[in-house]
C-alpha positions as YAML, in Angstrom:
chain: A
units: angstrom
residues:
- id: 1
  name: MET
  ca: [-1.51, 31.90, 24.88]
- id: 2
  name: GLY
  ca: [-4.34, 28.86, 24.26]
- id: 3
  name: ASP
  ca: [-2.02, 26.26, 26.28]
- id: 4
  name: GLU
  ca: [-1.48, 28.36, 29.18]
- id: 5
  name: THR
  ca: [-5.17, 29.25, 29.42]
- id: 6
  name: ASP
  ca: [-5.96, 25.50, 28.91]
- id: 7
  name: PHE
  ca: [-3.44, 24.53, 31.85]
- id: 8
  name: TRP
  ca: [-5.36, 27.15, 34.11]
- id: 9
  name: GLU
  ca: [-8.40, 25.80, 33.35]
- id: 10
  name: MET
  ca: [-7.36, 22.28, 34.09]
- id: 11
  name: ARG
  ca: [-6.10, 23.47, 37.60]
- id: 12
  name: ARG
  ca: [-9.61, 25.06, 38.18]
- id: 13
  name: LEU
  ca: [-11.37, 21.91, 37.38]
- id: 14
  name: ASN
  ca: [-9.44, 19.93, 39.71]
- id: 15
  name: ASN
  ca: [-9.69, 22.64, 42.40]
- id: 16
  name: ASN
  ca: [-12.34, 21.69, 45.02]
- id: 17
  name: GLU
  ca: [-13.64, 25.06, 45.95]
- id: 18
  name: TYR
  ca: [-14.28, 25.99, 42.20]
- id: 19
  name: ARG
  ca: [-17.86, 25.49, 41.91]
- id: 20
  name: ASP
  ca: [-18.56, 25.51, 38.02]
- id: 21
  name: ARG
  ca: [-16.95, 22.22, 37.37]
- id: 22
  name: LYS
  ca: [-19.65, 21.31, 34.69]
- id: 23
  name: ALA
  ca: [-18.98, 24.10, 32.34]
- id: 24
  name: LEU
  ca: [-15.16, 23.53, 32.74]
- id: 25
  name: ARG
  ca: [-15.53, 19.86, 32.14]
- id: 26
  name: ALA
  ca: [-17.54, 20.59, 28.67]
- id: 27
  name: LYS
  ca: [-15.03, 23.01, 27.47]
- id: 28
  name: ILE
  ca: [-12.20, 20.47, 28.13]
- id: 29
  name: ASN
  ca: [-14.29, 17.72, 26.66]
- id: 30
  name: ARG
  ca: [-15.27, 20.07, 23.60]
- id: 31
  name: LEU
  ca: [-11.52, 21.27, 23.12]
- id: 32
  name: SER
  ca: [-10.52, 17.49, 23.17]
- id: 33
  name: ASN
  ca: [-13.31, 16.41, 20.71]
- id: 34
  name: ASP
  ca: [-11.92, 19.47, 18.28]
- id: 35
  name: ILE
  ca: [-8.40, 18.07, 18.66]
- id: 36
  name: THR
  ca: [-9.24, 14.61, 17.80]
- id: 37
  name: LYS
  ca: [-11.30, 15.82, 15.04]
- id: 38
  name: ARG
  ca: [-8.35, 17.93, 13.61]
- id: 39
  name: LEU
  ca: [-6.04, 15.09, 13.97]
- id: 40
  name: LYS
  ca: [-8.42, 12.97, 12.21]
- id: 41
  name: LYS
  ca: [-8.75, 15.45, 9.12]
- id: 42
  name: ILE
  ca: [-5.05, 15.90, 9.00]
- id: 43
  name: ARG
  ca: [-4.47, 12.02, 8.74]
- id: 44
  name: ILE
  ca: [-6.96, 11.42, 6.01]
- id: 45
  name: GLU
  ca: [-5.48, 14.52, 4.04]
- id: 46
  name: ILE
  ca: [-2.13, 12.94, 4.33]
- id: 47
  name: ALA
  ca: [-3.53, 9.53, 3.25]
- id: 48
  name: ASN
  ca: [-5.54, 11.12, 0.10]
- id: 49
  name: SER
  ca: [-2.23, 12.92, -0.90]
- id: 50
  name: LEU
  ca: [-0.31, 9.81, -0.83]
- id: 51
  name: ALA
  ca: [-3.21, 7.72, -2.71]
- id: 52
  name: ASP
  ca: [-3.16, 10.52, -5.55]
- id: 53
  name: SER
  ca: [0.63, 10.15, -5.64]
- id: 54
  name: ILE
  ca: [0.11, 6.19, -6.15]
- id: 55
  name: ALA
  ca: [-2.83, 6.83, -8.47]
- id: 56
  name: THR
  ca: [-0.81, 9.07, -10.82]
- id: 57
  name: THR
  ca: [2.77, 7.76, -10.98]
- id: 58
  name: ASP
  ca: [4.11, 5.38, -13.50]
- id: 59
  name: GLU
  ca: [7.13, 4.65, -11.37]
- id: 60
  name: GLY
  ca: [6.84, 1.50, -9.53]
- id: 61
  name: ARG
  ca: [9.65, 2.53, -6.91]
- id: 62
  name: LYS
  ca: [7.51, 5.74, -6.09]
- id: 63
  name: MET
  ca: [4.44, 4.06, -5.86]
- id: 64
  name: PHE
  ca: [5.76, 1.63, -3.35]
- id: 65
  name: GLU
  ca: [7.50, 4.21, -1.46]
- id: 66
  name: ALA
  ca: [3.92, 5.89, -1.07]
- id: 67
  name: VAL
  ca: [2.36, 2.47, -0.05]
- id: 68
  name: ARG
  ca: [4.88, 1.95, 2.48]
- id: 69
  name: GLN
  ca: [4.16, 5.61, 4.17]
- id: 70
  name: LEU
  ca: [0.55, 4.80, 3.88]
- id: 71
  name: SER
  ca: [0.87, 1.58, 5.93]
- id: 72
  name: ARG
  ca: [3.63, 2.80, 8.32]
- id: 73
  name: ASN
  ca: [2.54, 3.17, 12.11]
- id: 74
  name: GLN
  ca: [-0.96, 1.86, 11.12]
- id: 75
  name: ASN
  ca: [-2.74, -0.14, 13.83]
- id: 76
  name: THR
  ca: [-3.51, -3.81, 12.41]
- id: 77
  name: ASP
  ca: [-7.01, -3.73, 13.38]
- id: 78
  name: SER
  ca: [-9.37, -6.38, 11.92]
- id: 79
  name: VAL
  ca: [-11.01, -5.01, 8.72]
- id: 80
  name: SER
  ca: [-14.84, -5.84, 8.49]
- id: 81
  name: VAL
  ca: [-15.59, -7.51, 5.05]
- id: 82
  name: PHE
  ca: [-18.75, -8.76, 4.00]
- id: 83
  name: ASN
  ca: [-19.41, -11.73, 1.49]
- id: 84
  name: ALA
  ca: [-21.94, -11.71, -1.24]
- id: 85
  name: ASP
  ca: [-24.89, -12.70, 1.15]
- id: 86
  name: ASN
  ca: [-24.02, -9.45, 3.41]
- id: 87
  name: GLN
  ca: [-22.36, -11.64, 6.41]
- id: 88
  name: MET
  ca: [-19.29, -10.64, 7.90]
- id: 89
  name: VAL
  ca: [-16.29, -12.80, 7.34]
- id: 90
  name: ASP
  ca: [-14.28, -13.54, 10.43]
- id: 91
  name: ASN
  ca: [-11.58, -15.84, 8.18]
- id: 92
  name: ASP
  ca: [-8.32, -13.46, 7.40]
- id: 93
  name: ARG
  ca: [-7.93, -15.77, 4.40]
- id: 94
  name: ASP
  ca: [-11.54, -15.41, 3.12]
- id: 95
  name: LYS
  ca: [-11.38, -11.48, 3.85]
- id: 96
  name: ALA
  ca: [-8.06, -11.23, 1.61]
- id: 97
  name: ASP
  ca: [-9.90, -13.48, -1.17]
- id: 98
  name: ILE
  ca: [-12.88, -11.07, -1.06]
- id: 99
  name: ILE
  ca: [-10.71, -8.01, -1.31]
- id: 100
  name: ARG
  ca: [-8.34, -9.70, -3.87]
- id: 101
  name: ASN
  ca: [-11.37, -10.43, -6.36]
- id: 102
  name: TYR
  ca: [-12.89, -7.15, -5.60]
- id: 103
  name: PHE
  ca: [-9.85, -5.37, -6.90]
- id: 104
  name: GLU
  ca: [-9.09, -7.86, -9.77]
- id: 105
  name: GLU
  ca: [-12.94, -7.42, -11.09]
- id: 106
  name: HIS
  ca: [-12.17, -3.82, -10.27]
- id: 107
  name: TYR
  ca: [-9.25, -3.37, -12.69]
- id: 108
  name: THR
  ca: [-10.29, -5.89, -15.19]
- id: 109
  name: GLY
  ca: [-13.84, -5.80, -15.24]
- id: 110
  name: PRO
  ca: [-15.98, -4.97, -18.31]
- id: 111
  name: GLU
  ca: [-15.64, -1.09, -17.85]
- id: 112
  name: SER
  ca: [-12.00, -1.34, -17.92]
- id: 113
  name: GLU
  ca: [-9.68, -1.94, -20.96]
- id: 114
  name: PRO
  ca: [-9.42, -5.17, -22.65]
- id: 115
  name: PRO
  ca: [-6.49, -7.19, -21.66]
- id: 116
  name: ILE
  ca: [-3.21, -7.22, -24.17]
- id: 117
  name: GLU
  ca: [-3.04, -10.61, -26.33]
- id: 118
  name: PRO
  ca: [0.25, -11.81, -25.12]
- id: 119
  name: PHE
  ca: [1.39, -12.03, -28.65]
- id: 120
  name: THR
  ca: [0.60, -10.16, -32.01]
- id: 121
  name: GLY
  ca: [1.69, -10.63, -35.63]
- id: 122
  name: ILE
  ca: [3.45, -13.42, -37.14]
- id: 123
  name: PRO
  ca: [6.33, -15.09, -35.68]
- id: 124
  name: ARG
  ca: [9.74, -13.66, -36.33]
- id: 125
  name: PRO
  ca: [13.27, -13.35, -34.94]
- id: 126
  name: LEU
  ca: [13.76, -10.43, -32.86]
- id: 127
  name: HIS
  ca: [15.79, -6.98, -34.13]
- id: 128
  name: ASP
  ca: [17.85, -7.11, -30.88]
- id: 129
  name: PRO
  ca: [17.82, -10.63, -29.11]
- id: 130
  name: ILE
  ca: [18.09, -10.34, -25.25]
- id: 131
  name: SER
  ca: [21.43, -11.27, -24.24]
- id: 132
  name: ALA
  ca: [23.08, -13.30, -21.35]
- id: 133
  name: VAL
  ca: [24.45, -10.17, -19.90]
- id: 134
  name: GLU
  ca: [21.06, -8.39, -19.79]
- id: 135
  name: VAL
  ca: [19.73, -11.62, -18.06]
- id: 136
  name: GLU
  ca: [22.49, -11.47, -15.79]
- id: 137
  name: LEU
  ca: [22.33, -7.72, -14.91]
- id: 138
  name: ALA
  ca: [18.30, -8.13, -13.94]
- id: 139
  name: ALA
  ca: [19.05, -11.17, -12.03]
- id: 140
  name: LYS
  ca: [21.48, -9.17, -10.00]
- id: 141
  name: LYS
  ca: [19.15, -6.38, -9.44]
- id: 142
  name: LEU
  ca: [16.57, -8.85, -7.66]
- id: 143
  name: ARG
  ca: [15.81, -8.51, -4.12]
- id: 144
  name: ASN
  ca: [16.33, -11.42, -1.73]
- id: 145
  name: GLY
  ca: [13.47, -13.32, -0.56]
- id: 146
  name: LYS
  ca: [10.48, -11.66, -2.57]
- id: 147
  name: ASP
  ca: [7.88, -13.53, -4.21]
- id: 148
  name: GLY
  ca: [8.71, -16.69, -2.52]
- id: 149
  name: ILE
  ca: [11.47, -17.26, -5.14]
- id: 150
  name: PRO
  ca: [15.04, -17.63, -3.79]
- id: 151
  name: ASN
  ca: [16.62, -14.90, -5.92]
- id: 152
  name: GLU
  ca: [20.02, -15.46, -4.18]
- id: 153
  name: PHE
  ca: [20.44, -18.90, -6.30]
- id: 154
  name: LEU
  ca: [19.38, -16.69, -9.43]
- id: 155
  name: LYS
  ca: [22.16, -14.00, -8.61]
- id: 156
  name: HIS
  ca: [24.89, -16.42, -8.17]
- id: 157
  name: SER
  ca: [24.15, -18.64, -11.11]
- id: 158
  name: PRO
  ca: [26.58, -19.61, -13.36]
- id: 159
  name: LYS
  ca: [26.91, -18.13, -16.65]
- id: 160
  name: ILE
  ca: [25.45, -21.14, -18.62]
- id: 161
  name: PHE
  ca: [22.45, -20.29, -16.92]
- id: 162
  name: PHE
  ca: [22.08, -16.87, -17.96]
- id: 163
  name: SER
  ca: [22.78, -17.74, -21.44]
- id: 164
  name: THR
  ca: [20.24, -20.60, -21.45]
- id: 165
  name: PHE
  ca: [17.48, -18.24, -19.95]
- id: 166
  name: ALA
  ca: [18.26, -15.64, -22.60]
- id: 167
  name: GLN
  ca: [17.74, -18.00, -25.29]
- id: 168
  name: LEU
  ca: [14.47, -19.51, -23.69]
- id: 169
  name: ILE
  ca: [13.16, -15.74, -23.48]
- id: 170
  name: ASN
  ca: [14.04, -14.98, -27.03]
- id: 171
  name: GLN
  ca: [12.66, -18.48, -28.38]
- id: 172
  name: SER
  ca: [9.36, -17.49, -26.64]
- id: 173
  name: PHE
  ca: [9.30, -13.90, -28.38]
- id: 174
  name: GLU
  ca: [10.26, -15.31, -31.68]
- id: 175
  name: LEU
  ca: [8.07, -18.36, -31.75]
- id: 176
  name: HIS
  ca: [4.87, -16.67, -29.86]
- id: 177
  name: GLU
  ca: [5.04, -19.46, -27.16]
- id: 178
  name: HIS
  ca: [4.71, -19.26, -23.79]
...
């Protein structure tokens, strides 16, 4: 019913014989603004829901899917970023550095938990050493073209590579060496 009423009001507005154009124009503008506000509120609710999903999940796949949904259909408008001197930064690389540093400090700052030490205890042999088959299976699951590493090379490596890599990983854990 509301859509039909709006249609007739638009027709009356465009009719030159109708004298109260100002009141109609004000009503149409008010409706348009209400619609815009409601759409913005809905988008914010969806984004908050996805952000909560990202924050509460421990599963990487679900987290990345939520991030993908958040970034889908977004305009790539420029982000305003200010440096320590409260000056707007115009270089995208500098913006990325400032944002990255902010989140690194946020998640590794003094109020967060201290970082885990890489190795604890006395170096000793592993109870269940990592096998060449496990390394090969992990390599086969890698996605192509991610992280700047040509994963296709790892996926199609000879058996000796997986065996050598498994030995290196085991040695790193057993001797506490990076």
